[in-house]
Amino acid sequence: MFPQIRMRRLRYGKLKNMVRENAVNVGDLIYPFFVDETAAEKSEVASMPGVMRWPLSLAVEAAREAYDLGIPAVLIFGIPKTKDEKGTSAYGDDDVAQAAIRRIKAEFGDDLIVITDLCLCEYTDHGHCGIVDFETRDVVNDQTLPVLGKIAVSHAKAGADIVAPSGMMDGMIEAIRLALDENGFEKTPIMSYSSKYASVFYGPFRDAADSGFCFGDRSEYQMDPANGDEAIRETELDVLEGADILMVKPGMPYLDIVYRIKQEFKMPLAVYQVSGEYAMIKAAAEKGWLDEEKCFLEACVSMKRAGADMIITYYAKELAKILAAKDQKKVLANVPKSKR
């Protein structure tokens, strides 16, 4: 007991760094970005300062910005030229996501991991994540599954390293795994949005991806924010169906879920710091109420502490620069002043 035990003894100077339990590294980061088939030049998303919609012609440049900073993976969201009720522009060989994948893989090969978001919401004119029965206004689960399989195969053919289904359809992991395996892509991993909540924090994303829904909401297939045990059941089903990497989305409001899933399944786990989390910190920082860099870094450290192995964040490039600067300071700190 005090005064023999003093917790502050380990909180000074370099010793503090030596006993630090968790840290964010550039190798933990995944950079998500939007590729717009109709755009001629990149444009900023109004509700997400610093986040761009990139034209297809600049998809390689968008990926290069991450690659040059040491970020190992990108996550691509396609914004198509045309949308219809069945999302047919999601799985053509020459559609926007597939074209972006091919260009990026041709440039970087195996040196950059390309992950693709696999969902219908960006490609349907109604904005829902599956096929809709317009008589009942219901998102029809089982009719959606083969379409998701087609999208997965088209992404893998284009060169995607990982497919990441996000629609929260029951049985989607099994359907995608079977489709990939039947088409010779048994080595392509699935990163499942295994615990995706019906969250208010997705608002800015819908502006960025033009994926707002024209009726209802997504609460009938995304998870109730009030539920925790349900996340374990959802995740277990995805594991049994063949998911290789798990995900919790959003991030900070669901750190308890991150912890529980990591403890329960001991599998690679990604956390998505979503658009609303990004916009919230950015807005507060612009007001001068928060230190932007420290806040993003602390938020990501909290995700690592909860059990995340990977962090998907729109702030990935800025974080990579912050981490590089910190590493440089550490190097200088170990060099005698006379030799600097």
Short mmCIF file of N, CA, C and O in Angstrom, two decimals, residues 77-210:
data_model
loop_
_atom_site.label_atom_id
_atom_site.label_comp_id
_atom_site.label_asym_id
_atom_site.label_seq_id
_atom_site.Cartn_x
_atom_site.Cartn_y
_atom_site.Cartn_z
N PHE A 77 -14.39 1.57 -51.95
CA PHE A 77 -15.83 1.72 -52.12
C PHE A 77 -16.09 2.31 -53.50
O PHE A 77 -15.55 3.37 -53.84
N GLY A 78 -16.89 1.62 -54.30
CA GLY A 78 -17.20 2.12 -55.63
C GLY A 78 -18.48 2.94 -55.65
O GLY A 78 -19.46 2.61 -54.97
N ILE A 79 -18.46 4.01 -56.43
CA ILE A 79 -19.66 4.83 -56.67
C ILE A 79 -19.93 4.77 -58.17
O ILE A 79 -19.21 5.38 -58.97
N PRO A 80 -20.95 4.02 -58.60
CA PRO A 80 -21.14 3.75 -60.03
C PRO A 80 -21.81 4.90 -60.77
O PRO A 80 -22.45 5.77 -60.18
N LYS A 81 -21.68 4.84 -62.09
CA LYS A 81 -22.32 5.83 -62.96
C LYS A 81 -23.83 5.63 -62.98
O LYS A 81 -24.60 6.58 -63.02
N THR A 82 -24.27 4.38 -62.95
CA THR A 82 -25.70 4.07 -63.00
C THR A 82 -26.07 3.15 -61.85
O THR A 82 -25.29 2.30 -61.43
N LYS A 83 -27.30 3.33 -61.36
CA LYS A 83 -27.84 2.48 -60.29
C LYS A 83 -29.21 1.97 -60.73
O LYS A 83 -29.93 2.65 -61.48
N ASP A 84 -29.57 0.79 -60.25
CA ASP A 84 -30.90 0.28 -60.50
C ASP A 84 -31.37 -0.49 -59.27
O ASP A 84 -30.64 -0.61 -58.29
N GLU A 85 -32.57 -1.03 -59.33
CA GLU A 85 -33.14 -1.66 -58.14
C GLU A 85 -32.44 -2.96 -57.76
O GLU A 85 -32.54 -3.40 -56.61
N LYS A 86 -31.68 -3.55 -58.68
CA LYS A 86 -31.00 -4.82 -58.40
C LYS A 86 -29.49 -4.67 -58.24
O LYS A 86 -28.79 -5.65 -58.02
N GLY A 87 -28.98 -3.46 -58.39
CA GLY A 87 -27.55 -3.24 -58.20
C GLY A 87 -26.68 -3.93 -59.22
O GLY A 87 -25.59 -4.43 -58.90
N THR A 88 -27.12 -3.94 -60.48
CA THR A 88 -26.39 -4.70 -61.50
C THR A 88 -25.02 -4.12 -61.84
O THR A 88 -24.18 -4.81 -62.43
N SER A 89 -24.78 -2.87 -61.47
CA SER A 89 -23.46 -2.27 -61.73
C SER A 89 -22.45 -2.65 -60.67
O SER A 89 -21.33 -2.13 -60.66
N ALA A 90 -22.81 -3.58 -59.79
CA ALA A 90 -21.89 -4.01 -58.72
C ALA A 90 -21.00 -5.16 -59.13
O ALA A 90 -19.96 -5.39 -58.49
N TYR A 91 -21.35 -5.91 -60.18
CA TYR A 91 -20.62 -7.14 -60.44
C TYR A 91 -20.15 -7.32 -61.88
O TYR A 91 -19.68 -8.39 -62.26
N GLY A 92 -20.22 -6.28 -62.70
CA GLY A 92 -19.69 -6.38 -64.06
C GLY A 92 -18.17 -6.31 -64.08
O GLY A 92 -17.56 -5.66 -63.23
N ASP A 93 -17.58 -6.97 -65.06
CA ASP A 93 -16.12 -6.99 -65.14
C ASP A 93 -15.52 -5.60 -65.31
O ASP A 93 -14.38 -5.36 -64.89
N ASP A 94 -16.26 -4.71 -65.94
CA ASP A 94 -15.74 -3.37 -66.21
C ASP A 94 -16.40 -2.29 -65.35
O ASP A 94 -16.29 -1.10 -65.66
N ASP A 95 -17.06 -2.70 -64.27
CA ASP A 95 -17.68 -1.71 -63.40
C ASP A 95 -16.62 -1.02 -62.54
O ASP A 95 -15.45 -1.39 -62.54
N VAL A 96 -17.04 0.00 -61.80
CA VAL A 96 -16.09 0.92 -61.19
C VAL A 96 -15.16 0.25 -60.19
O VAL A 96 -13.94 0.49 -60.20
N ALA A 97 -15.68 -0.57 -59.31
CA ALA A 97 -14.82 -1.20 -58.31
C ALA A 97 -13.82 -2.14 -58.97
O ALA A 97 -12.63 -2.15 -58.63
N GLN A 98 -14.31 -2.92 -59.93
CA GLN A 98 -13.44 -3.89 -60.60
C GLN A 98 -12.33 -3.18 -61.39
O GLN A 98 -11.18 -3.62 -61.38
N ALA A 99 -12.70 -2.08 -62.04
CA ALA A 99 -11.69 -1.32 -62.79
C ALA A 99 -10.65 -0.72 -61.86
O ALA A 99 -9.44 -0.73 -62.16
N ALA A 100 -11.09 -0.21 -60.71
CA ALA A 100 -10.16 0.36 -59.74
C ALA A 100 -9.21 -0.71 -59.20
O ALA A 100 -8.00 -0.48 -59.05
N ILE A 101 -9.76 -1.88 -58.89
CA ILE A 101 -8.93 -2.99 -58.38
C ILE A 101 -7.83 -3.33 -59.38
O ILE A 101 -6.65 -3.44 -59.02
N ARG A 102 -8.22 -3.51 -60.64
CA ARG A 102 -7.24 -3.91 -61.65
C ARG A 102 -6.13 -2.86 -61.79
O ARG A 102 -4.94 -3.22 -61.90
N ARG A 103 -6.49 -1.60 -61.80
CA ARG A 103 -5.48 -0.55 -61.95
C ARG A 103 -4.52 -0.53 -60.76
O ARG A 103 -3.30 -0.38 -60.94
N ILE A 104 -5.06 -0.67 -59.58
CA ILE A 104 -4.22 -0.61 -58.38
C ILE A 104 -3.32 -1.83 -58.29
O ILE A 104 -2.13 -1.72 -57.99
N LYS A 105 -3.87 -3.00 -58.58
CA LYS A 105 -3.05 -4.21 -58.51
C LYS A 105 -1.98 -4.22 -59.60
O LYS A 105 -0.87 -4.72 -59.39
N ALA A 106 -2.29 -3.66 -60.77
CA ALA A 106 -1.29 -3.57 -61.84
C ALA A 106 -0.12 -2.69 -61.42
O ALA A 106 1.02 -2.94 -61.81
N GLU A 107 -0.41 -1.69 -60.61
CA GLU A 107 0.63 -0.75 -60.17
C GLU A 107 1.44 -1.31 -59.00
O GLU A 107 2.67 -1.16 -58.96
N PHE A 108 0.78 -1.93 -58.04
CA PHE A 108 1.45 -2.30 -56.79
C PHE A 108 1.63 -3.80 -56.59
O PHE A 108 2.41 -4.21 -55.72
N GLY A 109 0.92 -4.62 -57.34
CA GLY A 109 1.04 -6.05 -57.17
C GLY A 109 0.75 -6.49 -55.75
O GLY A 109 -0.20 -6.02 -55.11
N ASP A 110 1.61 -7.35 -55.22
CA ASP A 110 1.42 -7.87 -53.88
C ASP A 110 1.93 -6.93 -52.79
O ASP A 110 1.83 -7.25 -51.60
N ASP A 111 2.47 -5.79 -53.18
CA ASP A 111 3.02 -4.86 -52.19
C ASP A 111 1.94 -4.05 -51.47
O ASP A 111 2.23 -3.40 -50.46
N LEU A 112 0.73 -4.07 -51.98
CA LEU A 112 -0.38 -3.36 -51.34
C LEU A 112 -1.59 -4.28 -51.33
O LEU A 112 -1.99 -4.81 -52.37
N ILE A 113 -2.17 -4.48 -50.16
CA ILE A 113 -3.37 -5.32 -50.02
C ILE A 113 -4.60 -4.51 -50.42
O ILE A 113 -4.83 -3.42 -49.89
N VAL A 114 -5.37 -5.05 -51.34
CA VAL A 114 -6.61 -4.40 -51.77
C VAL A 114 -7.80 -5.17 -51.21
O VAL A 114 -7.99 -6.35 -51.50
N ILE A 115 -8.56 -4.49 -50.37
CA ILE A 115 -9.79 -5.02 -49.78
C ILE A 115 -10.96 -4.33 -50.45
O ILE A 115 -10.89 -3.12 -50.73
N THR A 116 -12.02 -5.04 -50.70
CA THR A 116 -13.18 -4.42 -51.34
C THR A 116 -14.42 -4.56 -50.46
O THR A 116 -14.70 -5.63 -49.93
N ASP A 117 -15.12 -3.45 -50.31
CA ASP A 117 -16.42 -3.50 -49.65
C ASP A 117 -17.40 -4.21 -50.57
O ASP A 117 -17.50 -3.89 -51.76
N LEU A 118 -18.12 -5.18 -50.01
CA LEU A 118 -18.99 -6.02 -50.81
C LEU A 118 -20.42 -5.84 -50.29
O LEU A 118 -20.82 -6.43 -49.30
N CYS A 119 -21.16 -4.97 -50.97
CA CYS A 119 -22.53 -4.66 -50.55
C CYS A 119 -23.26 -4.07 -51.73
O CYS A 119 -22.65 -3.63 -52.72
N LEU A 120 -24.59 -4.00 -51.64
CA LEU A 120 -25.38 -3.45 -52.73
C LEU A 120 -25.79 -2.00 -52.51
O LEU A 120 -26.28 -1.36 -53.44
N CYS A 121 -25.58 -1.47 -51.31
CA CYS A 121 -26.16 -0.16 -51.00
C CYS A 121 -25.62 0.96 -51.89
O CYS A 121 -26.34 1.91 -52.20
N GLU A 122 -24.36 0.86 -52.32
CA GLU A 122 -23.81 1.91 -53.20
C GLU A 122 -24.31 1.77 -54.64
O GLU A 122 -24.13 2.68 -55.45
N TYR A 123 -24.92 0.62 -54.97
CA TYR A 123 -25.24 0.30 -56.36
C TYR A 123 -26.73 0.24 -56.67
O TYR A 123 -27.12 0.13 -57.82
N THR A 124 -27.57 0.29 -55.63
CA THR A 124 -29.02 0.24 -55.83
C THR A 124 -29.61 1.65 -55.78
O THR A 124 -29.15 2.49 -55.01
N ASP A 125 -30.65 1.87 -56.57
CA ASP A 125 -31.27 3.19 -56.57
C ASP A 125 -32.12 3.43 -55.34
O ASP A 125 -32.47 4.57 -55.03
N HIS A 126 -32.44 2.36 -54.60
CA HIS A 126 -33.20 2.52 -53.36
C HIS A 126 -32.28 2.63 -52.14
O HIS A 126 -32.71 3.01 -51.05
N GLY A 127 -30.99 2.31 -52.29
CA GLY A 127 -30.01 2.51 -51.22
C GLY A 127 -29.95 1.43 -50.17
O GLY A 127 -29.19 1.56 -49.19
N HIS A 128 -30.71 0.36 -50.34
CA HIS A 128 -30.66 -0.73 -49.36
C HIS A 128 -29.58 -1.75 -49.75
O HIS A 128 -29.10 -1.78 -50.89
N CYS A 129 -29.23 -2.59 -48.78
CA CYS A 129 -28.09 -3.48 -48.92
C CYS A 129 -28.44 -4.82 -49.56
O CYS A 129 -27.61 -5.74 -49.56
N GLY A 130 -29.66 -4.95 -50.07
CA GLY A 130 -30.07 -6.19 -50.69
C GLY A 130 -31.18 -5.97 -51.70
O GLY A 130 -31.60 -4.83 -51.95
N ILE A 131 -31.66 -7.06 -52.27
CA ILE A 131 -32.77 -7.01 -53.22
C ILE A 131 -34.06 -6.69 -52.45
O ILE A 131 -34.31 -7.24 -51.38
N VAL A 132 -34.86 -5.80 -53.02
CA VAL A 132 -36.07 -5.33 -52.33
C VAL A 132 -37.33 -5.87 -53.01
O VAL A 132 -37.44 -5.86 -54.24
N ASP A 133 -38.26 -6.37 -52.21
CA ASP A 133 -39.61 -6.68 -52.65
C ASP A 133 -40.42 -5.41 -52.45
O ASP A 133 -40.75 -5.04 -51.32
N PHE A 134 -40.76 -4.72 -53.54
CA PHE A 134 -41.38 -3.41 -53.41
C PHE A 134 -42.85 -3.49 -53.00
O PHE A 134 -43.41 -2.48 -52.56
N GLU A 135 -43.46 -4.65 -53.11
CA GLU A 135 -44.83 -4.78 -52.62
C GLU A 135 -44.87 -4.75 -51.10
O GLU A 135 -45.76 -4.14 -50.50
N THR A 136 -43.89 -5.39 -50.49
CA THR A 136 -43.84 -5.43 -49.02
C THR A 136 -42.81 -4.45 -48.45
O THR A 136 -42.76 -4.24 -47.24
N ARG A 137 -41.99 -3.87 -49.35
CA ARG A 137 -40.88 -3.01 -48.93
C ARG A 137 -39.95 -3.73 -47.96
O ARG A 137 -39.46 -3.16 -46.99
N ASP A 138 -39.70 -4.96 -48.29
CA ASP A 138 -38.84 -5.79 -47.46
C ASP A 138 -37.55 -6.09 -48.23
O ASP A 138 -37.58 -6.33 -49.44
N VAL A 139 -36.42 -6.04 -47.53
CA VAL A 139 -35.16 -6.47 -48.12
C VAL A 139 -35.13 -8.00 -48.05
O VAL A 139 -35.12 -8.58 -46.96
N VAL A 140 -35.13 -8.64 -49.20
CA VAL A 140 -35.31 -10.08 -49.30
C VAL A 140 -33.94 -10.76 -49.14
O VAL A 140 -33.09 -10.70 -50.03
N ASN A 141 -33.78 -11.40 -48.03
CA ASN A 141 -32.48 -11.96 -47.65
C ASN A 141 -31.97 -13.00 -48.66
O ASN A 141 -30.88 -12.88 -49.23
N ASP A 142 -32.75 -14.05 -48.90
CA ASP A 142 -32.24 -15.21 -49.64
C ASP A 142 -32.02 -14.91 -51.12
O ASP A 142 -31.15 -15.53 -51.75
N GLN A 143 -32.79 -13.97 -51.68
CA GLN A 143 -32.57 -13.58 -53.07
C GLN A 143 -31.31 -12.73 -53.22
O GLN A 143 -30.75 -12.63 -54.30
N THR A 144 -30.88 -12.13 -52.13
CA THR A 144 -29.68 -11.29 -52.16
C THR A 144 -28.40 -12.11 -52.16
O THR A 144 -27.39 -11.70 -52.74
N LEU A 145 -28.42 -13.28 -51.54
CA LEU A 145 -27.20 -14.07 -51.34
C LEU A 145 -26.47 -14.41 -52.64
O LEU A 145 -25.24 -14.23 -52.72
N PRO A 146 -27.15 -14.92 -53.68
CA PRO A 146 -26.40 -15.23 -54.92
C PRO A 146 -25.80 -13.99 -55.58
O PRO A 146 -24.76 -14.08 -56.24
N VAL A 147 -26.45 -12.83 -55.40
CA VAL A 147 -25.90 -11.59 -55.96
C VAL A 147 -24.60 -11.22 -55.25
O VAL A 147 -23.61 -10.83 -55.89
N LEU A 148 -24.58 -11.39 -53.93
CA LEU A 148 -23.35 -11.13 -53.18
C LEU A 148 -22.24 -12.07 -53.63
O LEU A 148 -21.07 -11.68 -53.72
N GLY A 149 -22.60 -13.32 -53.91
CA GLY A 149 -21.61 -14.26 -54.42
C GLY A 149 -21.04 -13.80 -55.75
O GLY A 149 -19.82 -13.90 -55.99
N LYS A 150 -21.90 -13.28 -56.65
CA LYS A 150 -21.43 -12.79 -57.95
C LYS A 150 -20.48 -11.60 -57.78
O LYS A 150 -19.46 -11.51 -58.48
N ILE A 151 -20.82 -10.71 -56.86
CA ILE A 151 -19.96 -9.55 -56.62
C ILE A 151 -18.59 -10.01 -56.12
O ILE A 151 -17.54 -9.53 -56.58
N ALA A 152 -18.60 -10.95 -55.16
CA ALA A 152 -17.34 -11.43 -54.60
C ALA A 152 -16.45 -12.03 -55.68
O ALA A 152 -15.25 -11.76 -55.74
N VAL A 153 -17.03 -12.85 -56.54
CA VAL A 153 -16.25 -13.48 -57.61
C VAL A 153 -15.71 -12.43 -58.56
O VAL A 153 -14.54 -12.50 -58.99
N SER A 154 -16.52 -11.42 -58.90
CA SER A 154 -16.05 -10.37 -59.81
C SER A 154 -14.90 -9.58 -59.20
O SER A 154 -13.96 -9.19 -59.90
N HIS A 155 -14.93 -9.34 -57.90
CA HIS A 155 -13.84 -8.64 -57.23
C HIS A 155 -12.58 -9.50 -57.22
O HIS A 155 -11.47 -8.99 -57.47
N ALA A 156 -12.74 -10.77 -56.93
CA ALA A 156 -11.58 -11.66 -56.90
C ALA A 156 -10.96 -11.80 -58.29
O ALA A 156 -9.73 -11.80 -58.43
N LYS A 157 -11.78 -11.89 -59.33
CA LYS A 157 -11.27 -11.96 -60.69
C LYS A 157 -10.46 -10.71 -61.04
O LYS A 157 -9.45 -10.78 -61.76
N ALA A 158 -10.91 -9.57 -60.55
CA ALA A 158 -10.22 -8.31 -60.83
C ALA A 158 -8.90 -8.20 -60.07
O ALA A 158 -8.06 -7.37 -60.42
N GLY A 159 -8.74 -9.02 -59.01
CA GLY A 159 -7.48 -9.02 -58.29
C GLY A 159 -7.57 -8.68 -56.82
O GLY A 159 -6.53 -8.54 -56.16
N ALA A 160 -8.77 -8.52 -56.28
CA ALA A 160 -8.92 -8.19 -54.86
C ALA A 160 -8.25 -9.24 -53.99
O ALA A 160 -8.38 -10.44 -54.23
N ASP A 161 -7.53 -8.78 -52.99
CA ASP A 161 -6.86 -9.69 -52.06
C ASP A 161 -7.81 -10.21 -50.99
O ASP A 161 -7.67 -11.34 -50.51
N ILE A 162 -8.75 -9.36 -50.57
CA ILE A 162 -9.72 -9.70 -49.52
C ILE A 162 -11.07 -9.10 -49.92
O ILE A 162 -11.12 -7.95 -50.39
N VAL A 163 -12.15 -9.84 -49.72
CA VAL A 163 -13.48 -9.27 -49.91
C VAL A 163 -14.11 -9.08 -48.53
O VAL A 163 -13.93 -9.91 -47.64
N ALA A 164 -14.84 -7.98 -48.39
CA ALA A 164 -15.38 -7.61 -47.07
C ALA A 164 -16.88 -7.35 -47.18
O ALA A 164 -17.31 -6.22 -47.45
N PRO A 165 -17.70 -8.38 -47.01
CA PRO A 165 -19.16 -8.21 -47.10
C PRO A 165 -19.71 -7.45 -45.89
O PRO A 165 -19.40 -7.77 -44.75
N SER A 166 -20.56 -6.44 -46.18
CA SER A 166 -21.02 -5.55 -45.11
C SER A 166 -22.54 -5.49 -44.99
O SER A 166 -23.06 -4.71 -44.19
N GLY A 167 -23.27 -6.27 -45.77
CA GLY A 167 -24.72 -6.09 -45.84
C GLY A 167 -25.52 -6.68 -44.70
O GLY A 167 -26.71 -6.44 -44.60
N MET A 168 -24.90 -7.52 -43.85
CA MET A 168 -25.59 -8.13 -42.72
C MET A 168 -26.78 -8.99 -43.14
O MET A 168 -27.80 -9.06 -42.45
N MET A 169 -26.63 -9.68 -44.27
CA MET A 169 -27.63 -10.67 -44.66
C MET A 169 -27.32 -11.99 -43.97
O MET A 169 -26.15 -12.40 -43.90
N ASP A 170 -28.33 -12.67 -43.47
CA ASP A 170 -28.12 -13.99 -42.88
C ASP A 170 -27.59 -14.95 -43.95
O ASP A 170 -28.14 -15.03 -45.05
N GLY A 171 -26.54 -15.69 -43.62
CA GLY A 171 -25.98 -16.68 -44.53
C GLY A 171 -25.05 -16.12 -45.58
O GLY A 171 -24.59 -16.86 -46.47
N MET A 172 -24.72 -14.83 -45.51
CA MET A 172 -23.93 -14.22 -46.59
C MET A 172 -22.50 -14.77 -46.65
O MET A 172 -21.94 -14.92 -47.73
N ILE A 173 -21.90 -15.09 -45.51
CA ILE A 173 -20.53 -15.58 -45.53
C ILE A 173 -20.46 -16.95 -46.20
O ILE A 173 -19.58 -17.21 -47.04
N GLU A 174 -21.40 -17.82 -45.87
CA GLU A 174 -21.44 -19.14 -46.51
C GLU A 174 -21.65 -19.01 -48.01
O GLU A 174 -20.96 -19.68 -48.80
N ALA A 175 -22.58 -18.15 -48.43
CA ALA A 175 -22.86 -17.99 -49.86
C ALA A 175 -21.64 -17.45 -50.60
O ALA A 175 -21.32 -17.92 -51.71
N ILE A 176 -20.95 -16.51 -50.01
CA ILE A 176 -19.77 -15.92 -50.64
C ILE A 176 -18.62 -16.91 -50.67
O ILE A 176 -17.91 -17.04 -51.67
N ARG A 177 -18.44 -17.65 -49.57
CA ARG A 177 -17.37 -18.64 -49.52
C ARG A 177 -17.57 -19.71 -50.60
O ARG A 177 -16.62 -20.11 -51.29
N LEU A 178 -18.79 -20.18 -50.73
CA LEU A 178 -19.08 -21.21 -51.73
C LEU A 178 -18.85 -20.67 -53.13
O LEU A 178 -18.27 -21.36 -53.98
N ALA A 179 -19.29 -19.44 -53.39
CA ALA A 179 -19.12 -18.85 -54.72
C ALA A 179 -17.64 -18.67 -55.05
O ALA A 179 -17.21 -18.98 -56.18
N LEU A 180 -16.86 -18.20 -54.11
CA LEU A 180 -15.43 -18.04 -54.34
C LEU A 180 -14.77 -19.40 -54.60
O LEU A 180 -13.98 -19.55 -55.55
N ASP A 181 -15.08 -20.37 -53.77
CA ASP A 181 -14.45 -21.68 -53.90
C ASP A 181 -14.81 -22.35 -55.23
O ASP A 181 -13.96 -22.96 -55.88
N GLU A 182 -16.07 -22.23 -55.63
CA GLU A 182 -16.52 -22.86 -56.87
C GLU A 182 -15.87 -22.23 -58.10
O GLU A 182 -15.82 -22.85 -59.17
N ASN A 183 -15.37 -21.00 -57.96
CA ASN A 183 -14.76 -20.30 -59.08
C ASN A 183 -13.23 -20.22 -58.98
O ASN A 183 -12.60 -19.42 -59.67
N GLY A 184 -12.66 -21.06 -58.11
CA GLY A 184 -11.22 -21.14 -58.04
C GLY A 184 -10.54 -20.12 -57.16
O GLY A 184 -9.32 -19.93 -57.24
N PHE A 185 -11.31 -19.46 -56.29
CA PHE A 185 -10.75 -18.44 -55.42
C PHE A 185 -10.80 -18.88 -53.95
O PHE A 185 -11.11 -18.10 -53.06
N GLU A 186 -10.46 -20.13 -53.74
CA GLU A 186 -10.50 -20.66 -52.38
C GLU A 186 -9.47 -20.01 -51.47
O GLU A 186 -9.58 -20.08 -50.24
N LYS A 187 -8.45 -19.36 -52.05
CA LYS A 187 -7.43 -18.69 -51.24
C LYS A 187 -7.80 -17.25 -50.88
O LYS A 187 -7.08 -16.60 -50.11
N THR A 188 -8.89 -16.74 -51.42
CA THR A 188 -9.29 -15.35 -51.13
C THR A 188 -9.97 -15.28 -49.77
O THR A 188 -11.02 -15.90 -49.57
N PRO A 189 -9.41 -14.52 -48.83
CA PRO A 189 -10.02 -14.42 -47.50
C PRO A 189 -11.26 -13.53 -47.49
O PRO A 189 -11.43 -12.64 -48.33
N ILE A 190 -12.11 -13.78 -46.51
CA ILE A 190 -13.31 -12.96 -46.28
C ILE A 190 -13.14 -12.21 -44.96
O ILE A 190 -12.94 -12.83 -43.91
N MET A 191 -13.20 -10.90 -45.05
CA MET A 191 -13.24 -10.06 -43.85
C MET A 191 -14.71 -9.70 -43.62
O MET A 191 -15.28 -8.88 -44.33
N SER A 192 -15.32 -10.34 -42.65
CA SER A 192 -16.75 -10.15 -42.43
C SER A 192 -17.04 -8.95 -41.52
O SER A 192 -16.44 -8.82 -40.47
N TYR A 193 -17.96 -8.11 -41.96
CA TYR A 193 -18.54 -7.11 -41.05
C TYR A 193 -19.45 -7.89 -40.11
O TYR A 193 -20.67 -7.84 -40.20
N SER A 194 -18.86 -8.62 -39.19
CA SER A 194 -19.60 -9.60 -38.42
C SER A 194 -20.48 -8.98 -37.34
O SER A 194 -21.47 -9.58 -36.92
N SER A 195 -20.11 -7.79 -36.87
CA SER A 195 -20.95 -7.07 -35.89
C SER A 195 -21.11 -5.64 -36.38
O SER A 195 -20.34 -4.75 -36.03
N LYS A 196 -22.10 -5.45 -37.23
CA LYS A 196 -22.35 -4.12 -37.81
C LYS A 196 -23.68 -3.61 -37.26
O LYS A 196 -24.74 -4.19 -37.52
N TYR A 197 -23.57 -2.53 -36.52
CA TYR A 197 -24.74 -2.00 -35.82
C TYR A 197 -25.49 -0.97 -36.67
O TYR A 197 -24.89 -0.27 -37.50
N ALA A 198 -26.78 -0.87 -36.44
CA ALA A 198 -27.62 0.14 -37.10
C ALA A 198 -27.38 1.46 -36.40
O ALA A 198 -28.14 1.90 -35.54
N SER A 199 -26.31 2.12 -36.80
CA SER A 199 -25.77 3.25 -36.06
C SER A 199 -26.04 4.58 -36.73
O SER A 199 -26.02 4.70 -37.96
N VAL A 200 -26.24 5.60 -35.91
CA VAL A 200 -26.37 6.97 -36.41
C VAL A 200 -25.04 7.50 -36.91
O VAL A 200 -24.99 8.48 -37.66
N PHE A 201 -23.94 6.86 -36.55
CA PHE A 201 -22.61 7.33 -36.92
C PHE A 201 -22.26 7.09 -38.38
O PHE A 201 -21.17 7.45 -38.82
N TYR A 202 -23.16 6.49 -39.16
CA TYR A 202 -22.89 6.28 -40.58
C TYR A 202 -23.31 7.46 -41.45
O TYR A 202 -23.09 7.43 -42.67
N GLY A 203 -23.93 8.47 -40.88
CA GLY A 203 -24.52 9.54 -41.66
C GLY A 203 -23.62 10.13 -42.74
O GLY A 203 -23.99 10.18 -43.92
N PRO A 204 -22.42 10.60 -42.41
CA PRO A 204 -21.56 11.20 -43.44
C PRO A 204 -21.18 10.24 -44.56
O PRO A 204 -20.98 10.66 -45.70
N PHE A 205 -21.06 8.95 -44.26
CA PHE A 205 -20.72 7.97 -45.30
C PHE A 205 -21.77 7.99 -46.40
O PHE A 205 -21.44 7.85 -47.60
N ARG A 206 -23.02 8.13 -46.03
CA ARG A 206 -24.08 8.09 -47.03
C ARG A 206 -23.98 9.28 -47.97
O ARG A 206 -24.36 9.19 -49.14
N ASP A 207 -23.46 10.40 -47.48
CA ASP A 207 -23.17 11.53 -48.36
C ASP A 207 -22.02 11.19 -49.29
O ASP A 207 -22.06 11.49 -50.49
N ALA A 208 -20.99 10.56 -48.73
CA ALA A 208 -19.78 10.27 -49.50
C ALA A 208 -20.04 9.24 -50.60
O ALA A 208 -19.51 9.34 -51.71
N ALA A 209 -20.87 8.23 -50.31
CA ALA A 209 -21.08 7.12 -51.24
C ALA A 209 -22.41 7.20 -51.99
O ALA A 209 -22.74 6.28 -52.75
N ASP A 210 -23.17 8.27 -51.79
CA ASP A 210 -24.50 8.40 -52.41
C ASP A 210 -25.34 7.17 -52.14
O ASP A 210 -25.97 6.60 -53.03
#
